[in-house]
XYZ file of C-alpha atoms in Angstrom:
488
model
C 177.951 51.231 364.393
C 178.552 51.365 368.089
C 177.096 53.357 370.942
C 179.060 54.004 374.071
C 177.728 55.047 377.466
C 180.453 57.191 378.973
C 180.958 57.569 382.672
C 183.803 59.901 383.553
C 185.371 57.557 386.030
C 188.815 56.243 386.843
C 188.901 52.470 386.671
C 191.032 51.092 389.469
C 190.608 47.896 391.468
C 191.335 47.611 395.199
C 193.999 44.986 394.534
C 195.881 47.305 392.204
C 196.044 49.966 394.895
C 196.762 47.611 397.779
C 199.688 46.090 395.897
C 201.484 49.444 396.057
C 202.933 50.463 399.402
C 202.276 54.059 400.505
C 202.676 55.800 403.899
C 199.435 55.814 405.838
C 199.756 59.495 406.541
C 200.220 60.391 402.888
C 197.268 62.715 402.309
C 197.558 62.475 398.547
C 197.396 58.708 398.704
C 194.378 58.875 400.992
C 192.601 61.185 398.570
C 193.348 58.904 395.628
C 192.159 55.883 397.582
C 188.902 57.625 398.495
C 188.415 58.648 394.877
C 189.048 55.100 393.686
C 186.407 53.717 396.061
C 183.901 56.344 394.960
C 184.535 55.541 391.328
C 184.249 51.830 391.929
C 180.856 52.463 393.501
C 179.737 54.433 390.446
C 180.868 51.603 388.162
C 178.111 49.434 389.568
C 175.889 51.077 386.960
C 177.519 48.706 384.471
C 177.200 45.505 386.494
C 174.505 44.191 384.158
C 176.919 44.333 381.221
C 179.834 41.839 381.256
C 182.821 42.726 379.105
C 186.521 42.154 378.399
C 189.211 43.014 380.976
C 191.186 46.197 380.390
C 194.401 47.798 381.553
C 193.717 50.121 384.514
C 195.797 52.936 382.969
C 195.395 52.519 379.197
C 192.015 50.828 379.129
C 190.973 48.857 376.063
C 191.758 51.214 373.176
C 195.320 51.513 371.886
C 194.919 53.977 368.983
C 197.273 51.825 366.889
C 194.885 51.087 364.038
C 193.596 47.771 365.438
C 190.808 49.095 367.685
C 187.944 48.514 365.258
C 188.815 44.867 364.611
C 189.153 44.203 368.343
C 185.829 45.892 369.156
C 184.130 43.867 366.407
C 185.499 40.661 367.954
C 184.233 41.652 371.395
C 180.849 42.494 369.891
C 180.516 38.885 368.785
C 181.554 37.670 372.229
C 179.320 39.982 374.306
C 175.773 40.293 372.872
C 174.101 43.690 372.587
C 176.506 45.740 374.757
C 179.722 45.631 376.805
C 181.782 48.135 378.877
C 184.748 49.742 377.149
C 187.395 51.683 379.042
C 189.429 54.497 377.516
C 192.373 55.610 379.617
C 192.054 56.014 383.382
C 189.218 58.549 383.220
C 186.376 57.125 381.139
C 184.344 53.964 380.820
C 181.891 53.388 377.993
C 179.068 51.001 377.315
C 179.576 49.958 373.706
C 176.251 49.066 372.098
C 175.986 47.058 368.891
C 172.273 46.412 368.462
C 169.833 48.519 366.427
C 167.118 48.288 369.090
C 169.484 49.760 371.686
C 170.364 52.489 369.232
C 166.705 53.293 368.648
C 166.103 53.570 372.407
C 168.908 56.087 372.823
C 168.423 58.249 369.737
C 164.636 58.441 370.024
C 164.764 59.437 373.683
C 164.136 62.996 374.808
C 166.129 62.198 377.937
C 169.533 62.162 376.223
C 171.366 65.435 375.652
C 174.448 65.832 373.469
C 177.845 66.061 375.143
C 180.176 68.794 373.904
C 183.483 67.456 372.569
C 184.109 70.523 370.385
C 183.880 73.398 372.883
C 183.823 76.027 370.111
C 180.482 77.492 371.170
C 177.027 76.386 372.223
C 175.600 75.882 368.745
C 172.890 73.532 367.569
C 175.105 70.470 367.993
C 175.475 70.712 371.780
C 172.651 72.976 372.990
C 169.742 71.384 374.832
C 166.151 71.905 375.918
C 164.131 74.818 374.630
C 167.213 76.565 373.249
C 167.988 73.598 371.022
C 164.342 73.221 369.967
C 164.054 76.921 369.094
C 167.314 77.046 367.117
C 166.554 73.805 365.290
C 163.167 75.149 364.223
C 164.690 78.462 363.100
C 167.568 76.888 361.153
C 165.745 74.023 359.445
C 164.487 76.243 356.555
C 168.138 77.040 355.793
C 168.645 73.438 354.694
C 165.643 73.271 352.384
C 166.259 71.808 348.919
C 165.799 75.176 347.197
C 168.393 76.789 349.480
C 170.919 73.961 349.057
C 170.593 73.659 345.286
C 172.750 76.718 344.383
C 175.487 75.430 346.713
C 176.210 72.550 344.308
C 177.957 74.917 341.870
C 180.124 76.292 344.705
C 181.016 72.759 345.784
C 181.952 71.899 342.201
C 184.208 74.972 341.977
C 186.102 73.877 345.098
C 186.340 70.285 343.853
C 187.756 71.493 340.518
C 190.590 73.314 342.277
C 191.549 70.116 344.103
C 191.259 67.912 341.009
C 193.390 70.306 338.960
C 196.104 70.069 341.617
C 195.995 66.280 341.291
C 197.064 66.353 337.642
C 200.697 66.179 338.745
C 200.020 62.871 340.512
C 198.104 61.518 337.506
C 201.003 62.198 335.157
C 203.489 60.349 337.374
C 201.107 57.864 339.090
C 202.818 58.911 342.289
C 201.121 57.855 345.533
C 199.699 60.746 347.558
C 197.783 61.306 350.795
C 194.094 62.109 350.369
C 192.734 63.390 353.638
C 194.646 66.650 354.025
C 193.795 67.795 350.495
C 190.157 66.727 350.723
C 189.863 68.514 354.069
C 191.135 71.755 352.530
C 188.652 71.342 349.703
C 185.656 70.815 352.032
C 186.763 73.761 354.180
C 186.990 75.941 351.062
C 183.552 74.741 349.992
C 181.816 75.303 353.303
C 183.229 78.818 353.661
C 181.861 79.691 350.233
C 178.462 78.236 351.115
C 178.207 79.485 354.714
C 179.955 82.864 354.370
C 180.091 83.602 350.644
C 183.779 83.897 351.520
C 186.563 82.947 349.090
C 189.315 81.772 351.415
C 191.814 80.522 348.813
C 192.668 77.937 351.489
C 193.555 75.283 348.905
C 196.382 77.466 347.619
C 197.209 79.493 350.758
C 196.789 76.866 353.485
C 200.249 77.537 354.901
C 199.913 81.329 355.213
C 196.271 82.167 355.973
C 195.988 82.648 359.785
C 192.310 81.719 359.878
C 192.856 78.455 357.990
C 195.783 77.609 360.245
C 193.605 78.321 363.304
C 190.826 76.040 362.042
C 193.204 73.103 361.555
C 194.890 73.836 364.886
C 191.532 73.715 366.659
C 190.580 70.444 364.978
C 193.856 68.881 366.139
C 193.577 70.215 369.704
C 189.945 69.143 370.102
C 190.905 65.589 369.102
C 193.886 65.702 371.466
C 191.895 66.978 374.421
C 189.153 64.408 373.978
C 191.608 61.510 373.905
C 194.503 62.422 376.194
C 194.364 62.076 379.983
C 194.250 64.364 382.008
C 192.994 66.955 379.485
C 189.296 66.301 380.188
C 189.987 68.395 383.309
C 189.179 71.999 382.383
C 191.751 73.373 384.843
C 194.625 71.145 383.724
C 193.928 71.766 380.047
C 193.687 75.536 380.631
C 197.104 75.596 382.331
C 198.803 73.376 379.747
C 200.727 74.533 376.632
C 198.022 72.924 374.500
C 195.398 74.930 376.373
C 197.257 78.130 375.513
C 197.405 77.131 371.849
C 193.704 76.304 371.943
C 192.724 79.717 373.348
C 194.956 81.481 370.831
C 193.423 79.582 367.906
C 189.894 80.181 369.244
C 190.585 83.906 369.424
C 191.738 84.008 365.794
C 188.803 81.907 364.549
C 186.182 83.815 366.541
C 187.620 87.192 365.543
C 187.433 86.203 361.881
C 183.835 84.996 362.224
C 182.823 88.146 364.110
C 184.395 90.367 361.449
C 182.557 88.564 358.656
C 179.281 88.838 360.589
C 179.855 92.539 361.263
C 180.493 93.348 357.604
C 177.489 91.334 356.445
C 175.226 93.042 358.986
C 176.381 96.434 357.745
C 175.567 95.439 354.172
C 172.171 93.977 355.021
C 171.214 96.990 357.129
C 171.068 99.140 354.018
C 167.958 98.235 352.072
C 169.362 99.238 348.698
C 172.598 97.320 349.273
C 170.598 94.344 350.531
C 168.696 94.107 347.237
C 171.950 94.336 345.274
C 173.612 91.793 347.550
C 170.906 89.173 347.146
C 170.824 89.671 343.369
C 174.598 89.390 343.134
C 174.889 86.027 344.890
C 172.895 83.194 346.407
C 171.371 83.407 349.868
C 173.859 81.753 352.226
C 173.771 80.295 355.727
C 174.906 83.559 357.324
C 172.181 85.551 355.528
C 169.568 83.181 356.920
C 170.968 83.526 360.437
C 170.991 87.327 360.251
C 167.450 87.448 358.894
C 166.448 85.164 361.755
C 168.195 87.512 364.191
C 166.095 90.430 362.992
C 162.888 88.425 363.283
C 163.575 86.299 366.370
C 166.192 88.270 368.299
C 169.170 85.890 368.157
C 172.249 87.333 369.859
C 175.536 87.937 368.026
C 177.119 85.243 370.205
C 174.421 82.727 369.200
C 174.973 83.490 365.514
C 178.735 83.080 365.865
C 178.262 79.772 367.690
C 176.020 78.415 364.925
C 178.432 79.496 362.175
C 181.420 77.995 364.012
C 179.514 74.756 364.629
C 178.512 74.482 360.983
C 182.102 75.181 359.978
C 183.791 72.639 362.233
C 181.186 69.894 361.977
C 180.655 70.413 358.260
C 184.138 70.342 356.785
C 185.968 67.696 358.839
C 183.199 65.082 358.842
C 182.540 65.435 355.113
C 186.270 65.246 354.400
C 186.466 61.955 356.282
C 183.501 60.520 354.381
C 184.822 61.562 350.958
C 188.359 60.317 351.674
C 187.198 56.846 352.695
C 184.779 56.655 349.762
C 187.564 57.422 347.279
C 189.784 54.890 349.026
C 187.069 52.233 348.666
C 186.694 53.078 344.992
C 190.431 52.446 344.591
C 190.139 49.122 346.448
C 187.194 47.861 344.380
C 187.903 48.769 340.728
C 184.938 46.771 339.416
C 182.511 48.904 341.434
C 184.481 52.029 340.539
C 184.025 51.295 336.843
C 180.278 50.724 337.228
C 180.010 54.089 338.966
C 182.096 55.759 336.239
C 179.917 54.368 333.461
C 176.867 55.704 335.254
C 178.477 59.115 335.812
C 179.710 59.414 332.213
C 176.103 59.298 331.042
C 175.513 62.575 332.896
C 176.395 65.891 331.300
C 178.454 68.598 333.000
C 175.344 70.541 334.031
C 173.885 67.495 335.783
C 177.050 67.019 337.829
C 177.836 70.612 338.777
C 174.348 72.037 339.171
C 171.867 69.321 340.126
C 173.412 65.938 341.101
C 170.043 64.273 340.717
C 170.118 61.236 343.005
C 167.917 59.256 340.653
C 170.528 59.509 337.875
C 173.337 57.807 339.815
C 171.692 55.011 341.836
C 174.684 52.645 341.794
C 177.094 55.414 342.822
C 174.740 56.362 345.636
C 174.669 52.756 346.860
C 178.492 52.654 346.836
C 178.596 55.902 348.812
C 176.217 54.481 351.419
C 178.160 51.214 351.629
C 181.362 53.157 352.283
C 179.610 55.245 354.944
C 178.493 51.969 356.555
C 182.033 50.553 356.615
C 183.823 53.818 357.433
C 181.426 55.921 359.467
C 182.785 59.511 359.349
C 181.698 60.184 362.944
C 182.404 56.996 364.922
C 180.984 58.456 368.132
C 178.003 60.583 369.158
C 177.775 61.594 372.807
C 174.576 61.752 374.857
C 174.153 62.428 378.585
C 171.140 60.734 380.119
C 168.787 63.034 382.029
C 166.653 60.111 383.183
C 167.123 56.329 383.526
C 166.979 54.359 380.295
C 165.747 50.766 380.003
C 166.491 48.677 376.921
C 164.299 46.052 375.305
C 165.973 43.183 377.207
C 165.288 44.774 380.604
C 168.774 46.081 381.346
C 168.937 49.677 382.595
C 171.378 52.580 382.613
C 170.790 55.114 385.425
C 170.434 58.868 385.098
C 173.641 60.891 384.829
C 175.580 58.549 382.571
C 176.621 59.718 379.124
C 175.928 57.919 375.880
C 178.592 57.812 373.184
C 177.319 56.534 369.831
C 180.209 55.237 368.233
C 182.804 42.476 352.473
C 182.058 45.592 350.083
C 178.488 45.017 348.874
C 176.638 48.143 347.686
C 173.680 45.979 346.643
C 172.649 45.816 350.295
C 171.242 49.312 349.619
C 168.901 48.248 346.847
C 165.361 49.408 347.721
C 164.131 45.857 348.291
C 167.045 45.121 350.662
C 166.704 48.408 352.504
C 163.022 47.669 353.146
C 163.953 44.492 355.048
C 166.413 46.261 357.357
C 165.580 47.921 360.713
C 165.717 51.716 360.198
C 168.314 52.149 362.964
C 170.735 49.604 361.478
C 172.273 52.292 359.229
C 172.603 55.776 360.746
C 175.551 57.644 359.161
C 173.913 60.967 360.071
C 172.481 59.841 363.413
C 168.703 59.529 363.810
C 165.793 60.732 365.882
C 165.070 64.392 366.705
C 168.776 65.248 366.896
C 169.785 63.832 363.537
C 172.274 65.801 361.461
C 170.591 68.951 360.151
C 173.217 69.201 357.400
C 172.957 65.660 356.036
C 171.531 66.756 352.672
C 174.301 69.358 352.368
C 176.892 66.655 353.094
C 175.392 64.117 350.678
C 175.253 66.739 347.912
C 178.934 67.543 348.409
C 179.942 63.876 348.564
C 178.103 63.114 345.316
C 179.570 66.146 343.545
C 183.156 65.289 344.518
C 182.846 61.556 343.809
C 181.201 62.154 340.418
C 183.749 64.763 339.330
C 186.684 62.656 340.546
C 185.598 59.444 338.810
C 184.800 61.328 335.627
C 188.379 62.599 335.434
C 190.556 60.004 337.196
C 190.933 56.257 337.669
C 191.683 55.585 341.348
C 194.305 52.910 342.110
C 195.014 51.253 345.455
C 198.527 51.723 346.850
C 199.499 48.289 348.270
C 202.398 49.829 350.205
C 200.121 52.058 352.291
C 197.230 50.326 354.062
C 195.285 52.783 356.255
C 195.073 52.081 359.982
C 191.699 53.349 361.179
C 191.616 55.334 364.427
C 188.264 56.399 365.939
C 188.646 60.005 367.028
C 185.873 62.617 366.874
C 185.909 61.724 363.196
C 187.293 58.567 361.599
C 190.900 59.095 360.554
C 193.848 56.975 359.510
C 196.869 56.713 361.754
C 199.206 56.593 358.743
C 197.188 58.609 356.194
C 194.970 57.511 353.298
C 197.118 56.979 350.195
C 196.037 56.204 346.622
C 197.415 56.519 343.081
C 195.547 57.984 340.115
C 195.722 58.158 336.336
C 193.643 59.992 333.781
C 190.507 58.355 332.435
C 191.195 57.358 328.804
C 189.077 60.138 327.322
C 191.194 62.660 329.220
C 194.277 64.194 327.538
């Protein structure tokens, strides 16, 4: 894992500016020079943390698939933490020590930064609003509520696996992530909305599905591309126009679903029929909470949108990398398959009892350790923070938390490890509220996939990891498959 303290600064040295001749009366140049000196002054917050030199314009990260290996090398060279620059606008403190992580995640003085900008839902809200919403929504992720979702997840997974039969018959290489992402989006809309989107078969024509994928792309783009962190510049850009258009489509769809559900729930007789006809879903829980606690329509929409965006993309990343690892390590894949084949269909599609697939669960956790679906979590410090070695980060900075051996997750090995050494769903009071939902879906998809297909590594396509809001591959995640022998 890594944690990064972000300071929205430009990183320029005096020598770099002085080496370029400009007229003294150039007001623009004067403004830039003043800004550079101000930013250099702010950078003193990182004086206690030596680190590698970076390019003043491009920084340290290149987004070419080599970033993770380079950061790992620097982590060995600079103990505990080191500054990391991304572009000309941001500088991070990359932390690679579990005690530092514990200090940040357990602190009440670190609020989440909003990289999504799709509404002030539970992910990015702060203070009493966050505390109130977290308390109200937690019952919605109780085991009894999540249990019926497993069947819906299995239905979505079956659609995807049926589509893969063509690849199994030809052993043709294919890209995982896009198809898995459609499957998780289909699944989460069934669970959150009781809405059958048909997105796995209509992904190219459904305007809502197209808007969701457009927003995911634009959020990644804005977060990474200078000068889009500027609200004004992004708003005036062509990408800003596309973003607002996609937001309008997505929000209109969510509002229409909420409106229809409210109409149904407002009629007592229809409400009884509705709850008998299907399982209680996330939207039902929100609307019941609205009646009891007075949540606004805007707050409900923000929570649904947050659950949608955070839930489908992150889980898709986790599942894709897990299946890729299974293809890379056939001996572990076979052990998982043997364990899964001892389960009956009901166990897989209705319960996914963790105790019945311990080795598969360890492989899932090992993949999450190697390929963390969310390589960065952002926190803004509301008070100074001092780490165990005495080094301090001042108030106002932002914190960005950014050999295959599943046996490291045996109970006896886990007991020896610091609790903050493995945090795939974050930790502390702001840990992921949907982690049980995500783990259920991961286990369902992995179990169903390995029961039907043998996964084969494609040596011609090696993924190049790129840390965006979620962990992606620059060139896609490709595998080959064939039917398990007991399949026709």
